[in-house]
PDB file of C-alpha atoms in Angstrom:
ATOM      1  CA  MET A   1     -17.008  10.112 -26.618  1.00  0.00           C
ATOM      2  CA  GLU A   2     -15.521   6.893 -25.224  1.00  0.00           C
ATOM      3  CA  ASN A   3     -11.760   6.423 -25.363  1.00  0.00           C
ATOM      4  CA  THR A   4     -11.373   3.137 -27.269  1.00  0.00           C
ATOM      5  CA  GLU A   5      -7.729   2.750 -26.192  1.00  0.00           C
ATOM      6  CA  SER A   6      -8.757   2.658 -22.500  1.00  0.00           C
ATOM      7  CA  THR A   7     -11.582   0.244 -23.263  1.00  0.00           C
ATOM      8  CA  THR A   8      -9.165  -2.086 -25.074  1.00  0.00           C
ATOM      9  CA  LEU A   9      -6.763  -2.071 -22.113  1.00  0.00           C
ATOM     10  CA  LEU A  10      -9.560  -2.877 -19.679  1.00  0.00           C
ATOM     11  CA  LYS A  11     -11.235  -5.606 -21.745  1.00  0.00           C
ATOM     12  CA  ARG A  12      -9.982  -8.715 -20.011  1.00  0.00           C
ATOM     13  CA  PRO A  13      -9.786 -11.863 -22.123  1.00  0.00           C
ATOM     14  CA  THR A  14     -11.733 -14.827 -20.757  1.00  0.00           C
ATOM     15  CA  GLU A  15      -8.461 -16.728 -20.264  1.00  0.00           C
ATOM     16  CA  LEU A  16      -5.019 -15.414 -19.357  1.00  0.00           C
ATOM     17  CA  GLU A  17      -1.781 -17.355 -19.170  1.00  0.00           C
ATOM     18  CA  CYS A  18      -0.511 -17.351 -15.615  1.00  0.00           C
ATOM     19  CA  ASP A  19       2.723 -17.775 -13.686  1.00  0.00           C
ATOM     20  CA  VAL A  20       2.526 -19.291 -10.213  1.00  0.00           C
ATOM     21  CA  VAL A  21       5.094 -17.820  -7.837  1.00  0.00           C
ATOM     22  CA  ARG A  22       5.654 -18.998  -4.289  1.00  0.00           C
ATOM     23  CA  PHE A  23       7.374 -16.784  -1.759  1.00  0.00           C
ATOM     24  CA  GLN A  24       7.999 -16.702   1.943  1.00  0.00           C
ATOM     25  CA  ASN A  25       8.180 -13.736   4.278  1.00  0.00           C
ATOM     26  CA  GLN A  26       9.121 -14.458   7.852  1.00  0.00           C
ATOM     27  CA  LYS A  27       7.262 -17.712   8.627  1.00  0.00           C
ATOM     28  CA  ASP A  28       4.362 -17.191   6.233  1.00  0.00           C
ATOM     29  CA  LYS A  29       4.287 -19.064   2.926  1.00  0.00           C
ATOM     30  CA  TRP A  30       2.499 -17.223   0.139  1.00  0.00           C
ATOM     31  CA  ILE A  31       1.419 -17.981  -3.400  1.00  0.00           C
ATOM     32  CA  ALA A  32       0.859 -15.517  -6.218  1.00  0.00           C
ATOM     33  CA  PHE A  33      -0.949 -16.062  -9.513  1.00  0.00           C
ATOM     34  CA  VAL A  34       0.270 -13.512 -12.046  1.00  0.00           C
ATOM     35  CA  GLY A  35      -2.047 -13.254 -15.039  1.00  0.00           C
ATOM     36  CA  LEU A  36      -0.122 -12.310 -18.175  1.00  0.00           C
ATOM     37  CA  LYS A  37      -1.365 -10.471 -21.250  1.00  0.00           C
ATOM     38  CA  ASP A  38       1.139 -10.313 -24.106  1.00  0.00           C
ATOM     39  CA  GLY A  39       3.820 -11.580 -21.687  1.00  0.00           C
ATOM     40  CA  ARG A  40       3.321  -8.666 -19.275  1.00  0.00           C
ATOM     41  CA  PRO A  41       1.727  -8.819 -15.790  1.00  0.00           C
ATOM     42  CA  TYR A  42      -1.927  -7.860 -16.157  1.00  0.00           C
ATOM     43  CA  GLU A  43      -3.376  -8.990 -12.831  1.00  0.00           C
ATOM     44  CA  ILE A  44      -2.326 -10.655  -9.606  1.00  0.00           C
ATOM     45  CA  PHE A  45      -4.070 -12.887  -7.070  1.00  0.00           C
ATOM     46  CA  THR A  46      -2.223 -13.650  -3.842  1.00  0.00           C
ATOM     47  CA  GLY A  47      -2.709 -15.222  -0.487  1.00  0.00           C
ATOM     48  CA  LEU A  48      -1.448 -17.762   1.977  1.00  0.00           C
ATOM     49  CA  ALA A  49      -0.303 -21.057   0.502  1.00  0.00           C
ATOM     50  CA  ASP A  50      -2.151 -23.580   2.637  1.00  0.00           C
ATOM     51  CA  ASP A  51      -5.280 -25.718   2.593  1.00  0.00           C
ATOM     52  CA  GLU A  52      -7.105 -24.036   5.467  1.00  0.00           C
ATOM     53  CA  MET A  53      -6.725 -20.312   4.795  1.00  0.00           C
ATOM     54  CA  GLY A  54      -5.655 -20.161   1.157  1.00  0.00           C
ATOM     55  CA  ILE A  55      -4.652 -22.563  -1.557  1.00  0.00           C
ATOM     56  CA  ALA A  56      -2.160 -25.403  -1.754  1.00  0.00           C
ATOM     57  CA  LEU A  57      -0.913 -26.700  -5.106  1.00  0.00           C
ATOM     58  CA  PRO A  58       1.710 -29.275  -6.003  1.00  0.00           C
ATOM     59  CA  LYS A  59       5.186 -27.674  -6.174  1.00  0.00           C
ATOM     60  CA  SER A  60       5.401 -28.775  -9.819  1.00  0.00           C
ATOM     61  CA  VAL A  61       2.658 -26.280 -10.774  1.00  0.00           C
ATOM     62  CA  ILE A  62       4.392 -23.137 -12.032  1.00  0.00           C
ATOM     63  CA  LYS A  63       2.115 -22.181 -14.937  1.00  0.00           C
ATOM     64  CA  GLY A  64      -1.548 -22.327 -15.799  1.00  0.00           C
ATOM     65  CA  LYS A  65      -4.479 -20.157 -16.806  1.00  0.00           C
ATOM     66  CA  ILE A  66      -6.727 -17.774 -14.949  1.00  0.00           C
ATOM     67  CA  ILE A  67     -10.231 -18.108 -16.330  1.00  0.00           C
ATOM     68  CA  LYS A  68     -12.936 -15.501 -15.809  1.00  0.00           C
ATOM     69  CA  VAL A  69     -16.304 -17.150 -15.273  1.00  0.00           C
ATOM     70  CA  VAL A  70     -19.544 -15.175 -15.450  1.00  0.00           C
ATOM     71  CA  LEU A  71     -22.298 -16.918 -13.503  1.00  0.00           C
ATOM     72  CA  PRO A  72     -25.960 -16.931 -14.608  1.00  0.00           C
ATOM     73  CA  ASP A  73     -26.770 -14.230 -12.025  1.00  0.00           C
ATOM     74  CA  GLY A  74     -24.076 -11.966 -13.527  1.00  0.00           C
ATOM     75  CA  GLN A  75     -21.568 -12.431 -10.708  1.00  0.00           C
ATOM     76  CA  LYS A  76     -17.971 -13.112 -11.736  1.00  0.00           C
ATOM     77  CA  ARG A  77     -15.343 -15.392 -10.346  1.00  0.00           C
ATOM     78  CA  TYR A  78     -11.836 -16.342 -11.382  1.00  0.00           C
ATOM     79  CA  ASP A  79     -10.709 -19.962 -11.614  1.00  0.00           C
ATOM     80  CA  PHE A  80      -7.172 -21.313 -11.911  1.00  0.00           C
ATOM     81  CA  GLN A  81      -6.552 -24.202 -14.299  1.00  0.00           C
ATOM     82  CA  PHE A  82      -3.358 -26.186 -14.786  1.00  0.00           C
ATOM     83  CA  VAL A  83      -2.296 -29.423 -16.427  1.00  0.00           C
ATOM     84  CA  ASN A  84      -1.241 -31.983 -13.826  1.00  0.00           C
ATOM     85  CA  THR A  85       1.695 -34.388 -14.180  1.00  0.00           C
ATOM     86  CA  ARG A  86      -0.573 -36.976 -15.823  1.00  0.00           C
ATOM     87  CA  GLY A  87      -1.681 -34.506 -18.469  1.00  0.00           C
ATOM     88  CA  PHE A  88      -5.169 -33.856 -17.109  1.00  0.00           C
ATOM     89  CA  LYS A  89      -6.594 -30.376 -16.658  1.00  0.00           C
ATOM     90  CA  THR A  90      -7.253 -29.537 -13.024  1.00  0.00           C
ATOM     91  CA  THR A  91      -9.347 -26.524 -12.129  1.00  0.00           C
ATOM     92  CA  VAL A  92      -9.412 -24.711  -8.806  1.00  0.00           C
ATOM     93  CA  GLU A  93     -12.738 -22.901  -8.816  1.00  0.00           C
ATOM     94  CA  GLY A  94     -13.258 -19.598  -7.097  1.00  0.00           C
ATOM     95  CA  LEU A  95      -9.641 -18.468  -6.910  1.00  0.00           C
ATOM     96  CA  SER A  96     -11.033 -15.035  -6.205  1.00  0.00           C
ATOM     97  CA  TYR A  97     -12.642 -16.350  -2.982  1.00  0.00           C
ATOM     98  CA  LYS A  98      -9.738 -18.422  -1.649  1.00  0.00           C
ATOM     99  CA  PHE A  99      -7.815 -15.574  -0.075  1.00  0.00           C
ATOM    100  CA  ASP A 100      -8.288 -13.084   2.729  1.00  0.00           C
ATOM    101  CA  ARG A 101     -10.571 -10.258   1.600  1.00  0.00           C
ATOM    102  CA  GLU A 102      -8.104  -7.542   2.625  1.00  0.00           C
ATOM    103  CA  PHE A 103      -5.324  -9.049   0.477  1.00  0.00           C
ATOM    104  CA  TRP A 104      -7.841  -9.549  -2.325  1.00  0.00           C
ATOM    105  CA  ASN A 105      -8.755  -5.846  -2.271  1.00  0.00           C
ATOM    106  CA  TYR A 106      -5.127  -4.695  -2.372  1.00  0.00           C
ATOM    107  CA  ALA A 107      -4.368  -7.150  -5.173  1.00  0.00           C
ATOM    108  CA  LYS A 108      -7.396  -5.843  -7.057  1.00  0.00           C
ATOM    109  CA  LEU A 109      -6.001  -2.317  -6.780  1.00  0.00           C
ATOM    110  CA  ILE A 110      -2.560  -3.461  -7.989  1.00  0.00           C
ATOM    111  CA  SER A 111      -4.210  -5.346 -10.866  1.00  0.00           C
ATOM    112  CA  GLY A 112      -6.000  -2.153 -11.910  1.00  0.00           C
ATOM    113  CA  VAL A 113      -2.676  -0.316 -12.054  1.00  0.00           C
ATOM    114  CA  LEU A 114      -1.142  -3.157 -14.086  1.00  0.00           C
ATOM    115  CA  ARG A 115      -4.070  -3.179 -16.540  1.00  0.00           C
ATOM    116  CA  TYR A 116      -3.566   0.486 -17.342  1.00  0.00           C
ATOM    117  CA  GLY A 117       0.024  -0.251 -18.304  1.00  0.00           C
ATOM    118  CA  MET A 118       1.983   1.478 -15.542  1.00  0.00           C
ATOM    119  CA  PRO A 119       5.646   0.428 -15.990  1.00  0.00           C
ATOM    120  CA  ILE A 120       6.419  -2.570 -13.769  1.00  0.00           C
ATOM    121  CA  ASP A 121       9.336  -0.825 -12.046  1.00  0.00           C
ATOM    122  CA  GLN A 122       6.957   1.988 -11.044  1.00  0.00           C
ATOM    123  CA  VAL A 123       4.355  -0.511  -9.791  1.00  0.00           C
ATOM    124  CA  VAL A 124       7.060  -2.162  -7.661  1.00  0.00           C
ATOM    125  CA  HIS A 125       8.156   1.267  -6.374  1.00  0.00           C
ATOM    126  CA  MET A 126       4.549   2.131  -5.496  1.00  0.00           C
ATOM    127  CA  ILE A 127       3.985  -1.173  -3.653  1.00  0.00           C
ATOM    128  CA  SER A 128       7.318  -0.900  -1.819  1.00  0.00           C
ATOM    129  CA  GLY A 129       6.355   2.567  -0.615  1.00  0.00           C
ATOM    130  CA  LEU A 130       3.076   1.485   0.989  1.00  0.00           C
ATOM    131  CA  GLU A 131       3.069   1.834   4.756  1.00  0.00           C
ATOM    132  CA  MET A 132       0.324  -0.185   6.369  1.00  0.00           C
ATOM    133  CA  ASP A 133      -0.726  -0.372  10.012  1.00  0.00           C
ATOM    134  CA  ASN A 134      -0.661  -4.162   9.950  1.00  0.00           C
ATOM    135  CA  ASP A 135       2.598  -6.190   9.937  1.00  0.00           C
ATOM    136  CA  SER A 136       0.917  -8.963   7.958  1.00  0.00           C
ATOM    137  CA  ILE A 137       0.014  -6.550   5.133  1.00  0.00           C
ATOM    138  CA  ASN A 138       3.520  -5.024   5.181  1.00  0.00           C
ATOM    139  CA  ASN A 139       4.902  -8.553   4.964  1.00  0.00           C
ATOM    140  CA  TRP A 140       2.616  -9.258   2.004  1.00  0.00           C
ATOM    141  CA  THR A 141       3.513  -6.057   0.111  1.00  0.00           C
ATOM    142  CA  THR A 142       7.227  -6.927   0.372  1.00  0.00           C
ATOM    143  CA  GLY A 143       6.537 -10.307  -1.215  1.00  0.00           C
ATOM    144  CA  VAL A 144       4.296  -8.904  -3.959  1.00  0.00           C
ATOM    145  CA  ALA A 145       6.978  -6.358  -4.876  1.00  0.00           C
ATOM    146  CA  ARG A 146       9.534  -9.212  -5.132  1.00  0.00           C
ATOM    147  CA  VAL A 147       7.148 -11.235  -7.320  1.00  0.00           C
ATOM    148  CA  LEU A 148       6.607  -8.352  -9.746  1.00  0.00           C
ATOM    149  CA  LYS A 149      10.320  -7.480  -9.879  1.00  0.00           C
ATOM    150  CA  ARG A 150      10.750 -10.753 -11.799  1.00  0.00           C
ATOM    151  CA  TYR A 151       9.121  -9.037 -14.771  1.00  0.00           C
ATOM    152  CA  ILE A 152      11.524  -6.089 -14.910  1.00  0.00           C
ATOM    153  CA  PRO A 153      14.117  -6.853 -17.604  1.00  0.00           C
ATOM    154  CA  GLY A 154      17.603  -7.221 -16.118  1.00  0.00           C
ATOM    155  CA  GLU A 155      16.363  -7.034 -12.521  1.00  0.00           C
ATOM    156  CA  ILE A 156      18.051  -9.350 -10.020  1.00  0.00           C
ATOM    157  CA  VAL A 157      15.415 -10.711  -7.685  1.00  0.00           C
ATOM    158  CA  GLU A 158      15.670 -12.211  -4.206  1.00  0.00           C
ATOM    159  CA  GLU A 159      14.670 -15.858  -3.937  1.00  0.00           C
ATOM    160  CA  CYS A 160      11.111 -16.557  -5.057  1.00  0.00           C
ATOM    161  CA  THR A 161      10.161 -19.939  -6.342  1.00  0.00           C
ATOM    162  CA  VAL A 162       8.188 -20.117  -9.517  1.00  0.00           C
TER     163      VAL A 162
END
């Protein structure tokens, strides 16, 4: 028999409100899109904040929506949509393809943990405890932990720009 509670947790709405958080580790500038369900982090997309290897957005963009798009062939992608300063909707298609595949896979794992409702402080503890062979990934995990700390009530967080 299927556990309906688990199915409900995993059923992602087509659209999720999203916070955009920028952070810097060493010389690298990063951007994180934190999808929120009922005001709680539900998923995260992260990568370098630049035109060539990631995504660049105006600094004024701090909120938006992550939209799940199912293509005719059944493949899925995630788009980011925000309202620009003139009031027009702007959509960045293929958010899920904008970032390095390795970071995408780790973020996908973290998103899975978030979807199942693990307490945010425990998610941060888990991420902070990861020891990777690559300095770039270690750099990234430090930033992701700082981003998610913002959602722990009463937590004082190092500088991250939203």
